[in-house]
mmCIF file with all atom_site columns, C-alpha atoms in Angstrom:
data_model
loop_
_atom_site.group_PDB
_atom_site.id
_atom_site.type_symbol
_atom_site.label_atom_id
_atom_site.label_alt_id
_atom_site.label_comp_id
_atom_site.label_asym_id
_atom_site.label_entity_id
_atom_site.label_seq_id
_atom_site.pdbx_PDB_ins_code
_atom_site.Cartn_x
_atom_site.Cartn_y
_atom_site.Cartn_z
_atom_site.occupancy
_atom_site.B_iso_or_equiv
_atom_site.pdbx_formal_charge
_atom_site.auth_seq_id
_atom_site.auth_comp_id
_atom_site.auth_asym_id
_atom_site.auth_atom_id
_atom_site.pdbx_PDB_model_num
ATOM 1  C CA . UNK A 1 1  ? 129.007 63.351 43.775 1.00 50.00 ? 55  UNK A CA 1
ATOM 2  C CA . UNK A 1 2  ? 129.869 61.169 46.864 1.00 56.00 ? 56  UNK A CA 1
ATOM 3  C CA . UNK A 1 3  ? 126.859 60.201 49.191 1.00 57.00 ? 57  UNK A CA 1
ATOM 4  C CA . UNK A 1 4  ? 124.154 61.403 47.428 1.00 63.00 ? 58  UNK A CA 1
ATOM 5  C CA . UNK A 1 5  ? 125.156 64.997 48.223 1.00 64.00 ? 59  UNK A CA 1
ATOM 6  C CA . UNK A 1 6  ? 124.233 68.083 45.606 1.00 63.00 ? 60  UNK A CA 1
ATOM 7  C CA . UNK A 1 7  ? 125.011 71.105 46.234 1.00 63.00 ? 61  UNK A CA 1
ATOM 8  C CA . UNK A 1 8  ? 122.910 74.084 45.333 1.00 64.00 ? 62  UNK A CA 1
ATOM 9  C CA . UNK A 1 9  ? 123.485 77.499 44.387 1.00 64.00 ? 63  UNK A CA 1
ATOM 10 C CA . UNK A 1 10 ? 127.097 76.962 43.565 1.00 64.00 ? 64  UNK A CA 1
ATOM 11 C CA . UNK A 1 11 ? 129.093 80.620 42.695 1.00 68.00 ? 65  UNK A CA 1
ATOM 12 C CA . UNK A 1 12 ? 131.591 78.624 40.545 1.00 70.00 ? 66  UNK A CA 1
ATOM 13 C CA . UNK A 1 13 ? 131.826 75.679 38.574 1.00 74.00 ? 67  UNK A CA 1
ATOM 14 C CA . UNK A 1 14 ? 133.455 72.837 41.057 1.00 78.00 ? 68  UNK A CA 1
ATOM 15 C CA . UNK A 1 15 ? 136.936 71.133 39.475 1.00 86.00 ? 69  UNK A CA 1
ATOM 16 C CA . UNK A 1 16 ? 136.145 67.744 40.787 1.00 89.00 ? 70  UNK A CA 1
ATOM 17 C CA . UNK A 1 17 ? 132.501 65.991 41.412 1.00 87.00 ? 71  UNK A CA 1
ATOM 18 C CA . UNK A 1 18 ? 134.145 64.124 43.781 1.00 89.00 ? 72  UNK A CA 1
ATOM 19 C CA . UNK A 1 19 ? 135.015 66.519 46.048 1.00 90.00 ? 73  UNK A CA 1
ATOM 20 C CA . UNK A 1 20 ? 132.333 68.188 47.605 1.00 87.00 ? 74  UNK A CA 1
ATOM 21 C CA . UNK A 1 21 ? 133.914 71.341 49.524 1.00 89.00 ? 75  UNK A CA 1
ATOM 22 C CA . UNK A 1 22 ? 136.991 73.028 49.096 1.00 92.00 ? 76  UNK A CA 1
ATOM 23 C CA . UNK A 1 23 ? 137.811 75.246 52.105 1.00 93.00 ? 77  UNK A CA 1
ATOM 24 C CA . UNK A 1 24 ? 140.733 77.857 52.227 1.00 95.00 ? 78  UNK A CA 1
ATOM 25 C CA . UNK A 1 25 ? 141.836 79.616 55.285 1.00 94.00 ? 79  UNK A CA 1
ATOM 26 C CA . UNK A 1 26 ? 140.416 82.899 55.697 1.00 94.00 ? 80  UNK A CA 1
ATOM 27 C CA . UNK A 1 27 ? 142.412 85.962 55.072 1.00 92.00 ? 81  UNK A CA 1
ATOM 28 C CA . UNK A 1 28 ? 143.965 87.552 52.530 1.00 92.00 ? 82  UNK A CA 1
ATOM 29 C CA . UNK A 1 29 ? 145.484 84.459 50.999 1.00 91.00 ? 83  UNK A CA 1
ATOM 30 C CA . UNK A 1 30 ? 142.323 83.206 50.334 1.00 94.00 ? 84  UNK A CA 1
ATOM 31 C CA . UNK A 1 31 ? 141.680 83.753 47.303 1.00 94.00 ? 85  UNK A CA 1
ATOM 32 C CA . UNK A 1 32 ? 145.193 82.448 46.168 1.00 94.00 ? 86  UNK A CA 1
ATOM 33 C CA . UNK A 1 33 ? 144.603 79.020 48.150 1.00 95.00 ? 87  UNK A CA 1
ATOM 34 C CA . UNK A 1 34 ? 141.412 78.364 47.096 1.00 94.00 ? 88  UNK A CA 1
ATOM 35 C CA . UNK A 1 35 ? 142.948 78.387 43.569 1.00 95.00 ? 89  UNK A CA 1
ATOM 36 C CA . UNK A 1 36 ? 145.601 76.178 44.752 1.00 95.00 ? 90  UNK A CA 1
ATOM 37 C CA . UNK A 1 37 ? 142.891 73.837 46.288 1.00 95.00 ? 91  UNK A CA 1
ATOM 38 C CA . UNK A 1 38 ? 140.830 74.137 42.847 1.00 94.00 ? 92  UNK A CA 1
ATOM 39 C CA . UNK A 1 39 ? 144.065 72.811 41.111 1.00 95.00 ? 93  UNK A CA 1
ATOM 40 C CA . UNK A 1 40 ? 145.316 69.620 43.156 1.00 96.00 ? 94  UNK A CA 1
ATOM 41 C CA . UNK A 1 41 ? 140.956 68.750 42.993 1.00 95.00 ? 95  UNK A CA 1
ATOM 42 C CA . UNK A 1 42 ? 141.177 68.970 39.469 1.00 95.00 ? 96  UNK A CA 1
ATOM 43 C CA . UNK A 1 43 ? 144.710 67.113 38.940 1.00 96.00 ? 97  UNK A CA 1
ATOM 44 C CA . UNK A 1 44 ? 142.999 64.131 41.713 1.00 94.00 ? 98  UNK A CA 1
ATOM 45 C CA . UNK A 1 45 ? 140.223 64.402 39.444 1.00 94.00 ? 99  UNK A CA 1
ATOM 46 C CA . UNK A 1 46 ? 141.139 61.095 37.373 1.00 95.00 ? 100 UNK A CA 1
ATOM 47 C CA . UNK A 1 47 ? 143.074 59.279 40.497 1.00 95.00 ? 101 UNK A CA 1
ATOM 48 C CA . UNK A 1 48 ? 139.861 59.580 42.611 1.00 93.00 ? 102 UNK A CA 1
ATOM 49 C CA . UNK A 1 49 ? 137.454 58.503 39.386 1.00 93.00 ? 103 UNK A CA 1
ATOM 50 C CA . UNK A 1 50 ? 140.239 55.354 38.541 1.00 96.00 ? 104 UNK A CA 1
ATOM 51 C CA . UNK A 1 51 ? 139.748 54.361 42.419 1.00 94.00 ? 105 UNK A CA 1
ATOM 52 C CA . UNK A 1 52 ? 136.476 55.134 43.006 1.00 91.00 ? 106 UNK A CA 1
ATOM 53 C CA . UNK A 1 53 ? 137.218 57.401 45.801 1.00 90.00 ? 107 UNK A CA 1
ATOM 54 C CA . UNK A 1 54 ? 135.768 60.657 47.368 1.00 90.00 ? 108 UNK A CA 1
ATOM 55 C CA . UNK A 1 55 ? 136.301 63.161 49.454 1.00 91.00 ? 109 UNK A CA 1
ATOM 56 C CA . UNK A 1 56 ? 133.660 65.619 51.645 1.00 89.00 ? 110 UNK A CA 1
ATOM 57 C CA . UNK A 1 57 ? 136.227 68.514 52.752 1.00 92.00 ? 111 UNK A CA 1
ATOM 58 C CA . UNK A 1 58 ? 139.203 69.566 51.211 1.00 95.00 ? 112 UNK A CA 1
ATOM 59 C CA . UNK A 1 59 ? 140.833 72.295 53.296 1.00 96.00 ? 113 UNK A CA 1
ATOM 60 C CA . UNK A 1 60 ? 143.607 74.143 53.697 1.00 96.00 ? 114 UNK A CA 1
ATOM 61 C CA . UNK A 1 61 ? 145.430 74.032 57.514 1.00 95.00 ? 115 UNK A CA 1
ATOM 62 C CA . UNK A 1 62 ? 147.236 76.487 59.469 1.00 93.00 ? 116 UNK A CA 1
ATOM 63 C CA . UNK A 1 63 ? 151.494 76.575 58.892 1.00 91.00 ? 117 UNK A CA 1
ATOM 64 C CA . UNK A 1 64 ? 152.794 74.452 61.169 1.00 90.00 ? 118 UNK A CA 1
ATOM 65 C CA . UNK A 1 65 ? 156.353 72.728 61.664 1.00 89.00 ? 119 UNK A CA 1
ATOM 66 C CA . UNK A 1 66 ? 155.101 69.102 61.939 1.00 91.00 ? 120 UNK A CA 1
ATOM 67 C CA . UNK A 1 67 ? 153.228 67.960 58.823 1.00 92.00 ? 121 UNK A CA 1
ATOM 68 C CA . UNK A 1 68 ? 152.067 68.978 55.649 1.00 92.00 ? 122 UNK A CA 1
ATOM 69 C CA . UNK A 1 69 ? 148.884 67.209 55.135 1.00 94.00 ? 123 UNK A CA 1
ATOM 70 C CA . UNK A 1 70 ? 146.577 65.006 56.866 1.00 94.00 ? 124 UNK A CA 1
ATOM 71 C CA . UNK A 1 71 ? 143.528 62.964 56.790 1.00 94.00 ? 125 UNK A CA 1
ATOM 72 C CA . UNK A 1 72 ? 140.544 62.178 58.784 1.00 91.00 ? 126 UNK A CA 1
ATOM 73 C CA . UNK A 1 73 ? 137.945 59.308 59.127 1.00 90.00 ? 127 UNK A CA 1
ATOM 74 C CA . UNK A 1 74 ? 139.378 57.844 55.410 1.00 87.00 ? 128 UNK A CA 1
ATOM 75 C CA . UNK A 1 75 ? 139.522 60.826 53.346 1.00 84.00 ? 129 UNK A CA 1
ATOM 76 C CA . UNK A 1 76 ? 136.228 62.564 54.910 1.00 90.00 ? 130 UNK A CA 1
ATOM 77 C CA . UNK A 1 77 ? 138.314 65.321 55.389 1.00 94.00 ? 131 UNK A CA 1
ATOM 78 C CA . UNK A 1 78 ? 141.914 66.178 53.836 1.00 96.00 ? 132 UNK A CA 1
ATOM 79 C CA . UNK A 1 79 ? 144.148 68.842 55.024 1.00 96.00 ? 133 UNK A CA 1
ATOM 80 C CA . UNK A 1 80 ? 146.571 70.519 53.504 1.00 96.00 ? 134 UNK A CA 1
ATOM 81 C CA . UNK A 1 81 ? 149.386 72.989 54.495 1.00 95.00 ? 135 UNK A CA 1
ATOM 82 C CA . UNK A 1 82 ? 150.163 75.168 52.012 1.00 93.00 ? 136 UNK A CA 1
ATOM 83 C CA . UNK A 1 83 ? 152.084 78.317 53.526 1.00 90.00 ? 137 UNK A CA 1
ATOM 84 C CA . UNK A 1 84 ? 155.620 77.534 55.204 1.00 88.00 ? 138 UNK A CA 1
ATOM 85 C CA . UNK A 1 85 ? 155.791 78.572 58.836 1.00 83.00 ? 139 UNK A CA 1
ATOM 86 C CA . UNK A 1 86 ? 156.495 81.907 59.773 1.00 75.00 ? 140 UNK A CA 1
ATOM 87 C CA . UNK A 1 87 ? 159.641 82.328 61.737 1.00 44.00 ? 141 UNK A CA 1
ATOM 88 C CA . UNK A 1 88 ? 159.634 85.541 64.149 1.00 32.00 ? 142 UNK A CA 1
#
């Protein structure tokens, strides 16, 4: 666990130690994201351990025509967009 953090009273077992939230959108894709988040933590898993990297927020981020992912203060928080836009 990065930064000497620990969480407590966790629902679920976490995919990756070295990620320490993993936030969907709310809504009723929820639960499906946060599966989809659980995944890409766990297949990072051995990347992040190899390069002795962490991460304190893994989120997902509203659809949205002009990226797909992005990353604050050096991986302190990663965002990810994982619906495609909706056109009207």
């Amino acid at each position: 666990m990065p930064l000497g953090i620990q969480r407590l009273n966790a629902h679920q077992t976490h995919p990756n130690d070295l990620i320490i939230f993993i936030k969907p959108l709310p809504g009723p894709t929820a639960p499906v994201a946060q599966d989809f988040l659980s995944r890409v933590a766990a297949i990072c898993k051995p990347i992040m351990a190899a390069s002795h990297l962490s991460v304190t927020t893994l989120e997902e981020y509203e659809p949205n025509r002009e990226f797909v992912g992005r990353n604050f203060n050096n991986g302190e928080i990663i965002q990810l967009v994982l619906q495609a836009p909706r056109t009207g």
